PDB file of C-alpha atoms in Angstrom:
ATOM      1  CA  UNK A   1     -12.503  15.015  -6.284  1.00 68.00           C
ATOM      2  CA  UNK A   2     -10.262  18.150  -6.648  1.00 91.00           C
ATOM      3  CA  UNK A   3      -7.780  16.911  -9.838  1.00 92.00           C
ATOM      4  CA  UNK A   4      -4.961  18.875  -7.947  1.00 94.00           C
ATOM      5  CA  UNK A   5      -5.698  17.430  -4.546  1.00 93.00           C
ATOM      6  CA  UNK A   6      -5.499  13.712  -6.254  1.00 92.00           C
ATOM      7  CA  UNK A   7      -2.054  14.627  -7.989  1.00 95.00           C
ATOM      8  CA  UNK A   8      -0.833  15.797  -4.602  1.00 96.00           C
ATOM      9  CA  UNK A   9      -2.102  12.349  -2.912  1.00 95.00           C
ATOM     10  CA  UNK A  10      -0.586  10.923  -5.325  1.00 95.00           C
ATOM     11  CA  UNK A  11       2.852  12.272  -5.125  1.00 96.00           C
ATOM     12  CA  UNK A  12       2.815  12.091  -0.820  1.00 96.00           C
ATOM     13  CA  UNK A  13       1.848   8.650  -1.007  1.00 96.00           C
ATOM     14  CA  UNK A  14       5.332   7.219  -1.983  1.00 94.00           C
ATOM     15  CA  UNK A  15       7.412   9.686  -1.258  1.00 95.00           C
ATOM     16  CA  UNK A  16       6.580  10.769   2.092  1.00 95.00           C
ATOM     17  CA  UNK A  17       3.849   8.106   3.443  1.00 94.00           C
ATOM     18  CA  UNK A  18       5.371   4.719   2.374  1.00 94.00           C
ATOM     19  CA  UNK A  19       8.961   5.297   3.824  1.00 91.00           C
ATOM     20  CA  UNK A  20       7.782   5.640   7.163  1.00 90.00           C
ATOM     21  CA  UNK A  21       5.793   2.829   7.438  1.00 89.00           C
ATOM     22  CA  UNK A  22       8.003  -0.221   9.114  1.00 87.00           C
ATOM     23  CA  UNK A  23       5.869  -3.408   9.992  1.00 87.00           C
ATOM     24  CA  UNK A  24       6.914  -7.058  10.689  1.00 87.00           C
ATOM     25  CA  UNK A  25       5.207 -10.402  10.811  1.00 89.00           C
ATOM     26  CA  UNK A  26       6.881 -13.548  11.933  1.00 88.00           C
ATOM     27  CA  UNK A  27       3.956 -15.720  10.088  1.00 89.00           C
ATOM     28  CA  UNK A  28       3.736 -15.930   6.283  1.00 94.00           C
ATOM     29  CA  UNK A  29      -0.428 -15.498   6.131  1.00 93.00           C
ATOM     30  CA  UNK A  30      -0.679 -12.838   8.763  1.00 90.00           C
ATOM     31  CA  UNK A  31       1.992 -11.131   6.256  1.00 92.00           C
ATOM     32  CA  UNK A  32      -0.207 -11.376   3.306  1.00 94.00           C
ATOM     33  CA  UNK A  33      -3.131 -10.231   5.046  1.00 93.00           C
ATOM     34  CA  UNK A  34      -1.162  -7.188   6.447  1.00 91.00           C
ATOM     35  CA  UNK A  35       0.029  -6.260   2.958  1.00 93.00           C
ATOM     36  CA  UNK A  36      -3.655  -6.699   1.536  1.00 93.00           C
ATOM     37  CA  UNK A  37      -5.360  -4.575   4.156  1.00 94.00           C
ATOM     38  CA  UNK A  38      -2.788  -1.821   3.512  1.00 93.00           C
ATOM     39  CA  UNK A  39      -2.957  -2.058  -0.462  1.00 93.00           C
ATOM     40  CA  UNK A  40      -7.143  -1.895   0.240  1.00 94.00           C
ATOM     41  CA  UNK A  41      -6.396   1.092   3.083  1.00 95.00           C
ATOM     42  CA  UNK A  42      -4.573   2.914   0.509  1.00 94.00           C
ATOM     43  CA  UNK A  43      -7.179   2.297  -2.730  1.00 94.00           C
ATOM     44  CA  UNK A  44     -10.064   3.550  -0.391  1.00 95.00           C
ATOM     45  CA  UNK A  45      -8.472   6.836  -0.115  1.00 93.00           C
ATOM     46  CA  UNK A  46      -7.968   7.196  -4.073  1.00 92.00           C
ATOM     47  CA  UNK A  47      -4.681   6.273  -4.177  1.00 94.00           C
ATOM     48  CA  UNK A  48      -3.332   4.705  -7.109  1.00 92.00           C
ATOM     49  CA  UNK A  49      -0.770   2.237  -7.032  1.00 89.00           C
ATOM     50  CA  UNK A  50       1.659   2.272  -9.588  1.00 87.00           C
ATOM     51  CA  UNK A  51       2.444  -1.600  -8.719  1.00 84.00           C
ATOM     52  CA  UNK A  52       6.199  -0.601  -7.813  1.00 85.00           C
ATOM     53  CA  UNK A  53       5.557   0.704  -3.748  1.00 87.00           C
ATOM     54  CA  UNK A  54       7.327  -0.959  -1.171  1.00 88.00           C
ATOM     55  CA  UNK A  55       4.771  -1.251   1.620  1.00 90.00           C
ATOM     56  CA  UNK A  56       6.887  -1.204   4.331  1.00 88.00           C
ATOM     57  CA  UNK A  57       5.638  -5.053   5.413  1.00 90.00           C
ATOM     58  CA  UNK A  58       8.606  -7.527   6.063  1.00 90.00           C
ATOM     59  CA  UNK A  59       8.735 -10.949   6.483  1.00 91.00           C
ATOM     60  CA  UNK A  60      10.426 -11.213   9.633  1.00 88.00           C
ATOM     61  CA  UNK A  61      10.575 -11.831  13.613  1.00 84.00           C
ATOM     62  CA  UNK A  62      10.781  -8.043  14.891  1.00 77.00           C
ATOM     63  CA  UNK A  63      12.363  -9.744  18.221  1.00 78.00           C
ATOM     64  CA  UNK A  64      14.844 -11.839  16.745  1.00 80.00           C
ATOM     65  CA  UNK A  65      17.178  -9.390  15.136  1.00 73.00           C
ATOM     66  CA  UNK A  66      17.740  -5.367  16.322  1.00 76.00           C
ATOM     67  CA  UNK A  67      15.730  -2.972  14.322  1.00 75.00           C
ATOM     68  CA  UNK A  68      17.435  -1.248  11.850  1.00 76.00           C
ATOM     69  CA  UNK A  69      16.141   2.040  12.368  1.00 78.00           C
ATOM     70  CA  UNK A  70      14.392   4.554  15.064  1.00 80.00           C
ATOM     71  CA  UNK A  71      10.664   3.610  16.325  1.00 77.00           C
ATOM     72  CA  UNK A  72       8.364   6.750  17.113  1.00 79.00           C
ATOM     73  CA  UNK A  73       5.173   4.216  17.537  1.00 77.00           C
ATOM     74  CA  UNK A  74       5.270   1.043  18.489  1.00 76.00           C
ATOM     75  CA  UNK A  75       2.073  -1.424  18.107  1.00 77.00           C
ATOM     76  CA  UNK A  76       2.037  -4.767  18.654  1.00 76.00           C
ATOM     77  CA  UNK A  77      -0.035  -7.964  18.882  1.00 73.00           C
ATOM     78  CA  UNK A  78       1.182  -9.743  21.662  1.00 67.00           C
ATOM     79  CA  UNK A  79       1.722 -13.571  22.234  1.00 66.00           C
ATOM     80  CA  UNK A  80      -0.756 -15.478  24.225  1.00 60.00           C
ATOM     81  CA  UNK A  81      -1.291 -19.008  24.942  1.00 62.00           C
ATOM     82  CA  UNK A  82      -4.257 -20.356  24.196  1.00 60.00           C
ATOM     83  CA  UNK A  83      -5.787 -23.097  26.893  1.00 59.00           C
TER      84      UNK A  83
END
């Protein structure tokens, strides 16, 4: 790899790619897993995280309270009842 291209990765990541990520999970383990798959996401592309990044994954139900800020994309999982 390019040692200026990494540098630049490495200065979009959390200053321009972490802030706009917003995600919420209701359940505890689906959390954790979201988290993981984005830490993994991020370490495939060479990022390297300094172990202070805010992933942008709460712990929350995304329908219970009003968002707190504007949506562009919206992606969702949505319920179903298994018979």
């Amino acid at each position: 790899s390019d040692p200026e291209v990494v540098r630049r990765w490495q200065a979009y990541v959390p200053q321009h790619l972490l802030p706009r990520l917003c995600g919420h999970e209701a359940m505890l383990v689906p959390f954790a897993v979201a988290r993981l798959q984005l830490a993994c996401a991020l370490a495939r592309t060479g990022y390297a995280a300094s172990g202070g990044e805010r992933l942008g994954v709460e712990l929350r139900d995304a329908l219970a309270a009003p968002p707190s800020r504007r949506f562009t994309v919206i992606v969702g999982n949505p319920p179903y009842g298994a018979s």
